[in-house]
Coordinates of C-alpha atoms in Angstrom, one line a residue:
X101 CA 22.5 -145.8 -24.5
X102 CA 19.2 -147.5 -23.7
X103 CA 18.2 -147.4 -27.4
X104 CA 21.4 -149.2 -28.3
X105 CA 20.7 -151.8 -25.7
X106 CA 17.2 -152.3 -27.0
X107 CA 18.5 -152.8 -30.5
X108 CA 21.0 -155.3 -29.2
X109 CA 18.6 -157.3 -27.2
X110 CA 15.3 -157.0 -29.1
X111 CA 15.7 -155.8 -32.7
X112 CA 19.0 -157.5 -33.5
X113 CA 19.9 -155.0 -36.2
X114 CA 23.6 -154.3 -35.7
X115 CA 26.2 -155.6 -38.2
X116 CA 30.0 -155.9 -38.6
X117 CA 32.2 -153.4 -40.3
X118 CA 32.7 -154.0 -44.1
X119 CA 36.4 -154.3 -43.3
X120 CA 35.8 -157.6 -41.6
X121 CA 33.0 -158.9 -43.8
X122 CA 33.0 -162.7 -44.4
X123 CA 32.9 -164.4 -47.7
X124 CA 29.4 -164.5 -49.2
X125 CA 29.2 -168.2 -48.6
X126 CA 30.2 -167.9 -45.0
X127 CA 27.7 -167.9 -42.1
X128 CA 25.8 -164.7 -41.3
X129 CA 26.1 -165.4 -37.5
X130 CA 27.8 -167.6 -34.9
X131 CA 25.9 -168.8 -31.9
X132 CA 28.3 -169.1 -29.0
X133 CA 27.8 -170.9 -25.7
X134 CA 30.2 -171.0 -22.8
X135 CA 29.6 -173.5 -20.0
X136 CA 31.5 -174.7 -17.0
X137 CA 30.4 -178.4 -16.8
X138 CA 31.5 -179.1 -13.2
X139 CA 34.3 -181.7 -12.8
X140 CA 33.8 -183.2 -16.2
X141 CA 30.7 -185.0 -15.2
X142 CA 32.7 -187.1 -12.7
X143 CA 30.2 -185.9 -10.0
X144 CA 26.5 -186.7 -10.4
X145 CA 27.5 -187.9 -13.8
X146 CA 24.3 -189.6 -15.1
X147 CA 21.8 -188.8 -16.2
X148 CA 23.4 -185.3 -16.2
X149 CA 25.9 -186.0 -19.0
X150 CA 23.3 -187.5 -21.3
X151 CA 20.8 -184.7 -20.6
X152 CA 23.5 -182.2 -21.3
X153 CA 24.3 -183.7 -24.7
X154 CA 20.7 -183.6 -25.7
X155 CA 20.3 -180.1 -24.4
X156 CA 23.4 -178.8 -26.2
X157 CA 22.3 -180.5 -29.5
X158 CA 18.9 -178.7 -29.1
X159 CA 20.6 -175.3 -28.8
X160 CA 22.4 -175.8 -32.2
X161 CA 25.4 -173.7 -31.3
X162 CA 28.2 -172.9 -33.7
X163 CA 31.0 -172.5 -31.1
X164 CA 31.1 -174.0 -27.6
X165 CA 33.6 -172.9 -25.0
X166 CA 33.9 -175.4 -22.1
X167 CA 35.6 -175.4 -18.7
X168 CA 36.2 -178.2 -16.1
X169 CA 36.5 -181.0 -18.6
X170 CA 38.1 -183.1 -15.9
X171 CA 39.0 -186.6 -17.1
X172 CA 38.4 -185.8 -20.7
X173 CA 40.6 -186.9 -23.6
X174 CA 40.7 -185.3 -27.0
X175 CA 38.8 -188.3 -28.3
X176 CA 36.0 -187.9 -25.6
X177 CA 35.6 -184.2 -26.4
X178 CA 35.4 -185.0 -30.1
X179 CA 32.7 -187.6 -29.3
X180 CA 30.7 -185.1 -27.3
X181 CA 31.1 -182.5 -30.0
X182 CA 29.7 -184.8 -32.6
X183 CA 26.5 -185.2 -30.5
X184 CA 25.7 -181.5 -31.3
X185 CA 27.0 -181.5 -34.8
X186 CA 30.5 -180.2 -34.4
X187 CA 33.4 -181.8 -36.4
X188 CA 36.1 -179.7 -34.8
X189 CA 37.4 -179.6 -31.3
X190 CA 40.5 -178.8 -29.2
X191 CA 41.3 -179.8 -25.6
X192 CA 43.7 -177.7 -23.6
X193 CA 45.2 -180.6 -21.6
X194 CA 44.3 -183.9 -20.0
X195 CA 45.3 -183.2 -16.4
X196 CA 43.7 -181.0 -13.7
X197 CA 40.8 -178.8 -14.9
X198 CA 41.0 -178.7 -18.7
X199 CA 39.2 -176.3 -21.0
X200 CA 38.2 -177.0 -24.5
X201 CA 36.4 -175.6 -27.5
X202 CA 34.2 -177.2 -30.2
X203 CA 33.1 -175.7 -33.5
X204 CA 30.9 -176.3 -36.5
X205 CA 33.6 -174.7 -38.6
X206 CA 37.3 -175.3 -38.9
X207 CA 39.5 -174.2 -36.0
X208 CA 42.9 -172.7 -36.7
X209 CA 45.8 -170.8 -35.1
X210 CA 45.6 -172.9 -31.9
X211 CA 47.8 -171.9 -29.1
X212 CA 47.9 -173.4 -25.6
X213 CA 49.5 -171.4 -22.7
X214 CA 50.1 -172.9 -19.3
X215 CA 52.9 -170.9 -17.7
X216 CA 51.5 -168.4 -15.2
X217 CA 47.9 -169.7 -15.5
X218 CA 46.2 -171.7 -12.8
X219 CA 44.2 -173.8 -15.4
X220 CA 45.8 -172.6 -18.7
X221 CA 44.6 -170.5 -21.6
X222 CA 43.3 -171.8 -25.0
X223 CA 43.3 -169.5 -28.0
X224 CA 42.2 -170.3 -31.5
X225 CA 40.6 -168.7 -34.6
X226 CA 37.2 -169.5 -36.1
X227 CA 35.5 -167.7 -39.0
X228 CA 37.9 -164.8 -38.7
X229 CA 37.3 -164.3 -35.0
X230 CA 39.8 -165.0 -32.2
X231 CA 38.4 -167.0 -29.4
X232 CA 40.0 -167.3 -25.9
X233 CA 38.7 -170.0 -23.6
X234 CA 39.0 -168.6 -20.1
X235 CA 39.2 -170.3 -16.7
X236 CA 40.9 -168.0 -14.3
X237 CA 42.1 -168.7 -10.7
X238 CA 39.2 -169.7 -8.5
X239 CA 40.3 -168.2 -5.2
X240 CA 42.9 -165.5 -5.6
X241 CA 42.2 -162.0 -7.0
X242 CA 45.9 -161.2 -7.4
X243 CA 46.4 -164.3 -9.6
X244 CA 43.4 -163.3 -11.7
X245 CA 44.8 -159.9 -12.4
X246 CA 48.1 -161.5 -13.3
X247 CA 46.3 -163.9 -15.7
X248 CA 44.6 -160.9 -17.4
X249 CA 48.0 -159.4 -18.0
X250 CA 49.2 -162.6 -19.6
X251 CA 46.1 -162.6 -21.8
X252 CA 46.9 -159.1 -23.0
X253 CA 50.5 -160.2 -23.8
X254 CA 49.2 -163.0 -26.1
X255 CA 46.7 -160.7 -27.7
X256 CA 49.5 -158.3 -28.5
X257 CA 51.2 -161.2 -30.4
X258 CA 48.3 -161.8 -32.8
X259 CA 49.1 -161.3 -36.5
X260 CA 46.4 -158.6 -37.0
X261 CA 46.5 -154.9 -36.2
X262 CA 42.9 -154.8 -35.1
X263 CA 41.8 -158.4 -34.2
X264 CA 38.2 -159.2 -33.4
X265 CA 38.2 -161.1 -30.1
X266 CA 35.7 -163.0 -28.0
X267 CA 36.7 -164.0 -24.4
X268 CA 34.4 -166.8 -23.2
X269 CA 34.5 -168.7 -20.0
X270 CA 34.6 -168.8 -16.2
X271 CA 36.5 -165.8 -15.0
X272 CA 35.9 -166.6 -11.4
X273 CA 35.8 -162.8 -10.8
X274 CA 33.3 -160.1 -10.0
X275 CA 32.2 -157.3 -12.3
X276 CA 31.9 -153.7 -11.1
X277 CA 28.7 -153.7 -13.1
X278 CA 27.3 -156.0 -10.4
X279 CA 28.6 -154.1 -7.4
X280 CA 25.3 -152.9 -6.2
X281 CA 24.0 -156.5 -6.0
X282 CA 27.0 -157.7 -4.1
X283 CA 26.9 -154.7 -1.7
X284 CA 23.3 -155.7 -0.9
X285 CA 24.2 -159.3 -0.2
X286 CA 25.1 -159.4 3.5
X287 CA 26.0 -163.1 3.3
X288 CA 28.7 -162.8 0.6
X289 CA 31.6 -161.3 2.5
X290 CA 31.3 -163.7 5.5
X291 CA 31.2 -166.6 3.1
X292 CA 34.5 -165.6 1.5
X293 CA 36.0 -164.8 4.9
X294 CA 35.4 -168.4 5.8
X295 CA 37.0 -169.6 2.6
X296 CA 40.0 -167.4 3.1
X297 CA 40.4 -168.6 6.7
X298 CA 40.4 -172.2 5.6
X299 CA 42.9 -171.8 2.8
X300 CA 46.1 -169.8 3.6
X301 CA 46.7 -169.3 -0.2
X302 CA 43.3 -168.0 -0.9
X303 CA 42.6 -164.3 -1.5
X304 CA 39.0 -164.1 -2.3
X305 CA 38.7 -160.8 -0.4
X306 CA 40.9 -157.7 -0.7
X307 CA 41.4 -156.3 2.8
X308 CA 38.1 -157.8 3.9
X309 CA 36.1 -156.5 0.9
X310 CA 34.9 -157.8 -2.4
X311 CA 37.5 -157.4 -5.1
X312 CA 36.8 -156.5 -8.7
X313 CA 40.4 -156.3 -10.0
X314 CA 40.3 -159.4 -12.2
X315 CA 37.3 -158.1 -14.3
X316 CA 38.5 -154.5 -14.1
X317 CA 41.8 -155.7 -15.7
X318 CA 39.8 -157.1 -18.6
X319 CA 37.7 -154.0 -19.0
X320 CA 40.8 -151.8 -18.9
X321 CA 42.0 -153.7 -22.0
X322 CA 39.0 -152.3 -23.9
X323 CA 36.8 -155.4 -23.8
X324 CA 33.0 -155.0 -23.4
X325 CA 31.1 -157.1 -21.0
X326 CA 28.2 -157.9 -23.4
X327 CA 25.8 -159.2 -20.7
X328 CA 26.2 -156.0 -18.7
X329 CA 26.0 -153.8 -21.8
X330 CA 22.6 -155.2 -22.8
X331 CA 21.1 -155.2 -19.3
X332 CA 18.0 -153.1 -18.8
X333 CA 17.9 -150.8 -15.8
X334 CA 14.8 -152.5 -14.7
X335 CA 16.3 -156.0 -14.7
X336 CA 17.0 -157.7 -11.4
X337 CA 20.4 -159.3 -11.0
X338 CA 20.8 -162.8 -12.4
X339 CA 24.0 -164.8 -11.7
X340 CA 25.6 -167.8 -13.3
X341 CA 26.6 -169.7 -10.2
X342 CA 25.6 -171.7 -8.2
X343 CA 22.7 -173.7 -9.6
X344 CA 20.3 -175.9 -7.6
X345 CA 22.3 -179.0 -8.7
X346 CA 24.7 -178.3 -5.8
X347 CA 22.2 -177.0 -3.3
X348 CA 23.4 -179.8 -1.0
X349 CA 26.8 -178.1 -0.8
X350 CA 27.6 -174.6 0.5
X351 CA 28.7 -172.6 -2.5
X352 CA 27.4 -169.2 -1.3
X353 CA 24.8 -167.0 -2.9
X354 CA 24.0 -166.0 -6.5
X355 CA 26.9 -164.4 -8.3
X356 CA 28.1 -163.9 -11.9
X357 CA 31.3 -165.7 -12.7
X358 CA 30.8 -166.6 -16.4
X359 CA 31.2 -164.0 -19.0
X360 CA 31.4 -163.2 -22.7
X361 CA 33.8 -160.2 -23.4
X362 CA 34.0 -158.8 -26.9
X363 CA 36.7 -156.5 -28.2
X364 CA 35.5 -153.0 -28.9
X365 CA 35.4 -153.6 -32.7
X366 CA 33.2 -156.7 -32.3
X367 CA 30.9 -155.7 -29.4
X368 CA 28.4 -153.9 -31.7
X369 CA 27.9 -157.2 -33.5
X370 CA 27.1 -159.3 -30.5
X371 CA 23.3 -159.9 -30.2
X372 CA 21.0 -161.1 -27.4
X373 CA 23.6 -162.2 -24.8
X374 CA 21.9 -164.2 -22.0
X375 CA 22.5 -166.4 -19.0
X376 CA 20.4 -169.5 -19.7
X377 CA 18.6 -170.0 -16.4
X378 CA 15.8 -172.5 -16.6
X379 CA 14.6 -175.8 -15.1
X380 CA 16.8 -177.8 -17.5
X381 CA 20.1 -175.9 -17.1
X382 CA 19.6 -175.8 -13.4
X383 CA 20.4 -179.5 -13.3
X384 CA 23.1 -179.7 -15.9
X385 CA 26.0 -178.2 -13.9
X386 CA 26.9 -176.0 -10.9
X387 CA 27.2 -173.1 -13.5
X388 CA 24.5 -171.9 -15.8
X389 CA 25.6 -171.6 -19.5
X390 CA 25.9 -168.2 -21.2
X391 CA 24.9 -167.7 -24.9
X392 CA 25.2 -164.9 -27.5
X393 CA 25.0 -164.5 -31.2
X394 CA 27.8 -162.8 -33.1
X395 CA 26.8 -161.3 -36.4
X396 CA 29.4 -161.8 -39.1
X397 CA 27.5 -160.3 -42.0
X398 CA 24.7 -157.8 -42.4
X399 CA 21.2 -159.4 -42.3
X400 CA 20.1 -160.1 -45.9
X401 CA 16.4 -160.8 -45.5
X402 CA 13.9 -158.4 -46.9
X403 CA 10.9 -157.4 -44.8
X404 CA 8.1 -159.9 -44.7
X405 CA 5.6 -157.1 -44.4
X406 CA 4.1 -155.0 -47.2
X407 CA 3.3 -151.7 -45.6
X408 CA 2.5 -150.5 -42.1
X409 CA -0.2 -151.8 -39.7
X410 CA -3.7 -150.7 -40.5
X411 CA -6.3 -150.1 -37.8
X412 CA -9.5 -152.0 -38.5
X413 CA -11.5 -151.4 -35.3
X414 CA -11.0 -149.8 -31.9
X415 CA -12.9 -152.4 -29.8
X416 CA -14.1 -156.0 -29.7
X417 CA -10.9 -157.8 -30.5
X418 CA -9.1 -158.6 -27.3
X419 CA -7.7 -162.0 -28.4
X420 CA -7.8 -165.1 -30.5
X421 CA -8.0 -164.0 -34.2
X422 CA -8.9 -167.0 -36.3
X423 CA -10.0 -167.0 -40.0
X424 CA -12.9 -169.1 -41.1
X425 CA -13.3 -169.5 -44.9
X426 CA -17.1 -169.4 -44.7
X427 CA -17.6 -166.8 -41.9
X428 CA -14.6 -164.4 -42.0
X429 CA -12.5 -163.3 -39.0
X430 CA -13.4 -164.5 -35.5
X431 CA -12.0 -162.7 -32.4
X432 CA -12.6 -162.9 -28.7
X433 CA -13.6 -159.6 -27.1
X434 CA -15.8 -158.1 -24.5
X435 CA -16.9 -161.6 -23.4
X436 CA -18.1 -162.6 -26.8
X437 CA -16.8 -164.3 -29.9
X438 CA -17.2 -161.6 -32.5
X439 CA -17.3 -161.9 -36.3
X440 CA -15.9 -159.6 -38.9
X441 CA -17.1 -160.7 -42.3
X442 CA -15.4 -160.0 -45.6
X443 CA -17.2 -156.7 -46.1
X444 CA -15.9 -155.5 -42.7
X445 CA -19.3 -155.7 -41.0
X446 CA -18.9 -156.7 -37.3
X447 CA -21.4 -158.7 -35.3
X448 CA -21.6 -160.9 -32.2
X449 CA -21.2 -164.5 -33.3
X450 CA -21.4 -166.1 -29.9
X451 CA -22.6 -164.0 -27.0
X452 CA -21.2 -164.5 -23.5
X453 CA -18.7 -167.0 -24.8
X454 CA -16.0 -166.2 -22.2
X455 CA -13.4 -167.2 -24.8
X456 CA -9.7 -166.5 -25.4
X457 CA -7.7 -168.4 -28.0
X458 CA -9.5 -169.7 -31.1
X459 CA -8.6 -172.2 -33.7
X460 CA -10.3 -173.3 -36.9
X461 CA -9.6 -177.0 -37.4
X462 CA -9.3 -179.0 -40.6
X463 CA -13.0 -179.6 -40.7
X464 CA -14.0 -176.0 -40.3
X465 CA -14.9 -176.4 -36.6
X466 CA -14.0 -173.8 -34.1
X467 CA -11.9 -174.9 -31.1
X468 CA -12.4 -172.5 -28.2
X469 CA -10.3 -171.9 -25.1
X470 CA -12.8 -170.8 -22.4
X471 CA -11.0 -169.4 -19.4
X472 CA -14.3 -168.3 -17.8
X473 CA -15.8 -171.8 -17.9
X474 CA -12.3 -173.3 -17.4
X475 CA -12.6 -175.7 -20.3
X476 CA -11.7 -176.3 -24.0
X477 CA -14.7 -176.8 -26.4
X478 CA -15.4 -177.3 -30.1
X479 CA -18.2 -175.6 -32.0
X480 CA -19.6 -176.3 -35.4
X481 CA -20.9 -173.4 -37.5
X482 CA -24.4 -174.6 -36.9
X483 CA -24.0 -174.0 -33.2
X484 CA -23.4 -177.5 -31.8
X485 CA -20.8 -177.4 -29.0
X486 CA -18.8 -180.3 -27.7
X487 CA -16.7 -180.0 -24.5
X488 CA -13.2 -181.5 -25.2
X489 CA -11.5 -181.0 -21.8
X490 CA -12.8 -179.6 -18.6
X491 CA -10.9 -181.5 -15.8
X492 CA -7.7 -183.3 -15.3
X493 CA -7.4 -185.8 -12.5
X494 CA -10.8 -184.8 -11.3
X495 CA -9.7 -181.1 -10.9
X496 CA -10.9 -178.2 -13.0
X497 CA -8.5 -176.4 -15.3
X498 CA -7.2 -173.0 -14.4
X499 CA -7.8 -170.7 -17.4
X500 CA -7.3 -172.4 -20.8
X501 CA -5.7 -169.7 -22.9
X502 CA -4.6 -170.8 -26.3
X503 CA -4.6 -173.8 -28.6
X504 CA -2.6 -175.4 -31.5
X505 CA -2.9 -178.6 -33.5
X506 CA -0.4 -181.0 -35.0
X507 CA -0.6 -183.0 -38.3
X508 CA -2.3 -185.9 -36.4
X509 CA -5.1 -183.6 -35.2
X510 CA -3.8 -183.7 -31.6
X511 CA -4.7 -180.5 -29.8
X512 CA -2.3 -178.8 -27.5
X513 CA -3.5 -176.0 -25.1
X514 CA -2.0 -173.9 -22.3
X515 CA -3.6 -173.5 -18.9
X516 CA -2.2 -170.5 -17.0
X517 CA -3.6 -168.9 -13.9
X518 CA -3.5 -165.1 -14.2
X519 CA -4.0 -163.1 -11.0
X520 CA -3.6 -164.8 -7.7
X521 CA -2.7 -168.5 -7.5
X522 CA -4.7 -168.8 -4.2
X523 CA -7.2 -171.6 -4.3
X524 CA -5.8 -173.4 -7.4
X525 CA -7.1 -176.9 -7.8
X526 CA -4.3 -178.3 -9.9
X527 CA -1.3 -179.1 -7.6
X528 CA 1.6 -181.5 -7.8
X529 CA 2.4 -184.0 -5.1
X530 CA 4.2 -181.4 -3.0
X531 CA 1.3 -179.0 -3.2
X532 CA 2.9 -176.7 -5.8
X533 CA 0.4 -175.1 -8.2
X534 CA 0.6 -176.3 -11.8
X535 CA 0.2 -174.0 -14.7
X536 CA 0.6 -176.6 -17.4
X537 CA 0.4 -177.5 -21.1
X538 CA -1.9 -180.3 -22.1
X539 CA -2.6 -182.5 -25.2
X540 CA -6.0 -183.7 -26.3
X541 CA -5.7 -186.8 -28.4
X542 CA -8.3 -187.6 -31.2
X543 CA -9.7 -190.3 -28.9
X544 CA -10.4 -187.8 -26.2
X545 CA -7.6 -188.7 -23.9
X546 CA -6.1 -185.6 -22.1
X547 CA -2.4 -185.7 -21.2
X548 CA -0.4 -183.1 -19.2
X549 CA 2.9 -182.7 -21.2
X550 CA 4.4 -179.7 -19.3
X551 CA 4.0 -179.1 -15.6
X552 CA 6.7 -176.7 -14.2
X553 CA 9.2 -176.1 -17.1
X554 CA 7.2 -173.0 -18.1
X555 CA 6.3 -170.4 -15.5
X556 CA 3.0 -169.2 -17.0
X557 CA 2.2 -170.7 -20.4
X558 CA 0.2 -168.6 -22.8
X559 CA 0.6 -168.8 -26.6
X560 CA 1.4 -172.1 -28.3
X561 CA 2.4 -173.2 -31.8
X562 CA 3.7 -176.4 -33.5
X563 CA 5.9 -176.5 -36.5
X564 CA 4.5 -177.9 -39.7
X565 CA 6.7 -181.0 -39.5
X566 CA 5.7 -181.6 -35.9
X567 CA 9.3 -181.4 -34.8
X568 CA 9.0 -178.4 -32.5
X569 CA 6.6 -177.2 -29.8
X570 CA 6.8 -173.4 -29.1
X571 CA 5.3 -172.1 -25.8
X572 CA 5.0 -168.5 -24.8
X573 CA 5.9 -167.9 -21.1
X574 CA 4.3 -164.7 -20.0
X575 CA 4.1 -164.1 -16.2
X576 CA 3.2 -160.5 -16.2
X577 CA 1.7 -160.5 -12.7
X578 CA 4.9 -160.9 -10.8
X579 CA 8.1 -158.7 -10.7
X580 CA 10.8 -160.8 -12.3
X581 CA 8.3 -163.3 -13.8
X582 CA 9.3 -165.0 -17.0
X583 CA 8.6 -163.3 -20.3
X584 CA 10.2 -165.8 -22.6
X585 CA 9.6 -167.8 -25.8
X586 CA 10.6 -171.5 -25.4
X587 CA 11.1 -174.2 -28.0
X588 CA 11.0 -178.0 -27.3
X589 CA 11.7 -180.9 -29.5
X590 CA 8.4 -182.7 -30.0
X591 CA 8.6 -186.5 -30.2
X592 CA 6.4 -188.6 -32.5
X593 CA 4.1 -189.6 -29.6
X594 CA 3.2 -186.0 -29.0
X595 CA 5.4 -185.7 -25.9
X596 CA 8.0 -182.8 -25.7
X597 CA 11.5 -183.8 -24.9
X598 CA 11.9 -181.5 -21.8
X599 CA 15.7 -181.8 -21.9
X600 CA 15.7 -179.9 -25.2
X601 CA 14.1 -176.8 -23.7
X602 CA 15.6 -173.8 -25.7
X603 CA 15.2 -170.1 -25.1
X604 CA 14.3 -168.4 -28.3
X605 CA 13.8 -164.9 -27.0
X606 CA 13.6 -163.0 -23.7
X607 CA 11.4 -159.9 -23.3
X608 CA 13.1 -159.2 -19.9
X609 CA 10.9 -156.9 -17.8
X610 CA 8.4 -155.7 -20.4
X611 CA 5.2 -157.6 -21.5
X612 CA 6.2 -161.0 -22.7
X613 CA 5.0 -163.2 -25.6
X614 CA 1.4 -164.1 -26.2
X615 CA -0.3 -165.6 -29.3
X616 CA 1.7 -166.7 -32.3
X617 CA 1.3 -168.2 -35.8
X618 CA 3.5 -169.7 -38.6
X619 CA 3.7 -168.7 -42.2
X620 CA 4.1 -171.3 -44.9
X621 CA 7.9 -170.8 -45.0
X622 CA 8.3 -171.6 -41.3
X623 CA 8.6 -168.1 -39.8
X624 CA 7.0 -167.6 -36.5
X625 CA 5.0 -164.4 -35.8
X626 CA 4.7 -163.6 -32.1
X627 CA 2.5 -160.9 -30.5
X628 CA 4.2 -159.4 -27.5
X629 CA 5.2 -156.2 -25.8
X630 CA 4.0 -153.1 -24.1
X631 CA 4.1 -149.4 -24.9
X632 CA 3.3 -148.0 -21.5
X633 CA 4.5 -149.4 -18.2
X634 CA 2.3 -151.4 -16.0
X635 CA 4.2 -151.1 -12.8
X636 CA 5.5 -152.7 -10.7
X637 CA 5.4 -156.0 -12.7
X638 CA 5.9 -154.6 -16.3
X639 CA 8.2 -151.9 -17.6
X640 CA 8.2 -150.1 -20.9
X641 CA 11.5 -148.1 -21.0
X642 CA 11.0 -148.1 -24.8
X643 CA 7.8 -149.2 -26.7
X644 CA 8.0 -152.9 -27.4
X645 CA 4.4 -153.7 -28.4
X646 CA 4.1 -155.4 -31.7
X647 CA 4.8 -158.4 -33.8
X648 CA 8.1 -160.2 -33.6
X649 CA 9.1 -162.4 -36.6
X650 CA 11.5 -165.3 -36.0
X651 CA 13.2 -167.2 -38.7
X652 CA 12.8 -171.0 -39.0
X653 CA 16.1 -171.3 -37.1
X654 CA 14.7 -169.3 -34.2
X655 CA 16.5 -165.9 -34.9
X656 CA 14.6 -162.7 -34.5
X657 CA 14.3 -161.5 -38.1
X658 CA 12.0 -158.5 -37.8
X659 CA 9.9 -156.4 -35.5
X660 CA 6.9 -154.2 -36.4
X661 CA 5.5 -151.9 -33.8
X662 CA 1.7 -151.7 -33.1
X663 CA 0.9 -148.3 -31.7
X664 CA -1.6 -149.6 -29.2
X665 CA -0.8 -151.2 -25.9
X666 CA -0.8 -154.9 -25.0
X667 CA -0.3 -156.8 -28.2
X668 CA -2.0 -160.1 -27.4
X669 CA -2.4 -162.3 -30.5
X670 CA -2.2 -162.6 -34.2
X671 CA -3.6 -164.9 -37.0
X672 CA -3.5 -165.1 -40.7
X673 CA -6.5 -164.8 -43.0
X674 CA -8.0 -163.2 -46.0
X675 CA -8.8 -165.0 -49.2
X676 CA -5.1 -165.3 -50.1
X677 CA -4.0 -166.0 -46.5
X678 CA -1.6 -163.1 -46.6
X679 CA -3.2 -160.8 -44.1
X680 CA -2.0 -161.0 -40.6
X681 CA -4.7 -159.8 -38.1
X682 CA -3.3 -158.5 -34.8
X683 CA -5.2 -157.9 -31.6
X684 CA -3.8 -155.2 -29.3
X685 CA -5.6 -153.7 -26.3
X686 CA -9.0 -154.6 -27.6
X687 CA -8.3 -153.1 -31.0
X688 CA -7.9 -155.0 -34.3
X689 CA -5.1 -154.3 -36.8
X690 CA -4.0 -155.8 -40.1
X691 CA -0.7 -156.3 -41.9
X692 CA -0.1 -157.5 -45.4
X693 CA 2.6 -160.1 -45.7
X694 CA 4.8 -161.3 -48.6
X695 CA 3.9 -165.0 -48.0
X696 CA 0.8 -166.7 -46.8
X697 CA 0.2 -167.9 -43.3
X698 CA 0.0 -171.6 -42.5
X699 CA -3.7 -172.3 -42.2
X700 CA -5.3 -175.7 -41.7
X701 CA -7.9 -175.2 -44.5
X702 CA -8.0 -173.0 -47.6
X703 CA -8.8 -169.5 -46.5
X704 CA -11.0 -168.9 -49.6
X705 CA -14.7 -169.9 -49.7

């Protein structure tokens, strides 16, 4: 069972049955988001609504299921949908608490049901899948069970013998998969007791206990809770409600109300379901959005690798592989910058460098992140060193980790603090420690571009067109720390649009992402993972150490395992630029690739 979950959440290699295959010109996948947007933005409307539009556009979804579209008209929903590239939309109603759906592709077979439903039920068909937009009764478990039965009756009326169905929305109910969390929350039952006492028609509790009947009624119909099915045993509970946006109101404690349920014949094609909890979504609504990818066709891409990883050396390569056309391969290891020349001879290039991430710029100079000296420097091959950044606001940096450059020669570097945060110099106005991301402009000006949006920034990369900034978030010191890959839209002035923060991949409780590089076709190669557990902070229920390849659209395309623990970084090189060098646990590996890496200067002499 766990291996199946690993494939769902990490390798993404399931596909649909040939019986339901789409036309060759149809999409391979559908990215689906469901979100309860809280009173149709009539409360705390701006800048919330504007930020939500920008955020949704950055996610590039194919189908969006929405709840609580209070005050919306069909025209307003269509206008919002156009903001994220959707030409098709349906609104359930214009009174009360409407639901709606938007799509990149045509919507057909629309049916609106209101009788027996507290908010109503919206059903439609998109790309051969049946979608139900759900918003069940908010305070009565008996009504939720009844609504589930009405849902089953409509499904029975569908003109297919074996329909593929996705239920998406706010079910306002509790899953038996989350029972242990709710049992451990001593505040939850008293909270619902107060609600039931205030409202004679409310039945949040069943004889004084949490009730799971509404969700059990869905499960009994054969649907799969895709979030629960992909959950690792080591994961801590994460709910979808309430967010900090409503911290000034009493909405109780963390619980999961928003779901994606797939019919049994579709569940195996649902990839990477996730509750999108981050600093941006925390202020968009009182509910966090939920996202998943539904695969409609088998993946067509051939492997980007030619052969298996080859071990080059056992030691001396802890981090920072960077190819220099005159020198060869530079790595950080054992406190030094080490050099492996074209013949394979290894030597110490800079002793006691205290380095981590390395970058060879367009002039052949070596940019060095120095966590030991807490600075970023640049070195010419004749040994001249220039300090580029050592302080910000008069305070020393934490541990500069990795560096990237855009087309305007602006440098971007990450500044995490691994280990204890005690005694950190870089603090915000409230005294909160800052593990930030910074930009060094060609004139020497240093700008902090990310403060708290990333928990512990590590690897960093910028797309060739300067449109996107990718940041690895790898807090492997703390239980429950982020292990995620983020993408931000990068504006022409070099500032990321923080409202566009997008989760590309979540490594959950294992070792998270580290260094990363692009190839010339726009794929992103990310070093990440762990083969043996490093408890309590990092698990390894299955080996995850290796290189993860993401398509230009941000989908996980391929994973190749490195049989050595703690895969830390990667970089392209060789005379043709088609060798990917990988550092893992101090060892150095190579992988041949079908296409060349994106290097700043020609890799040949």
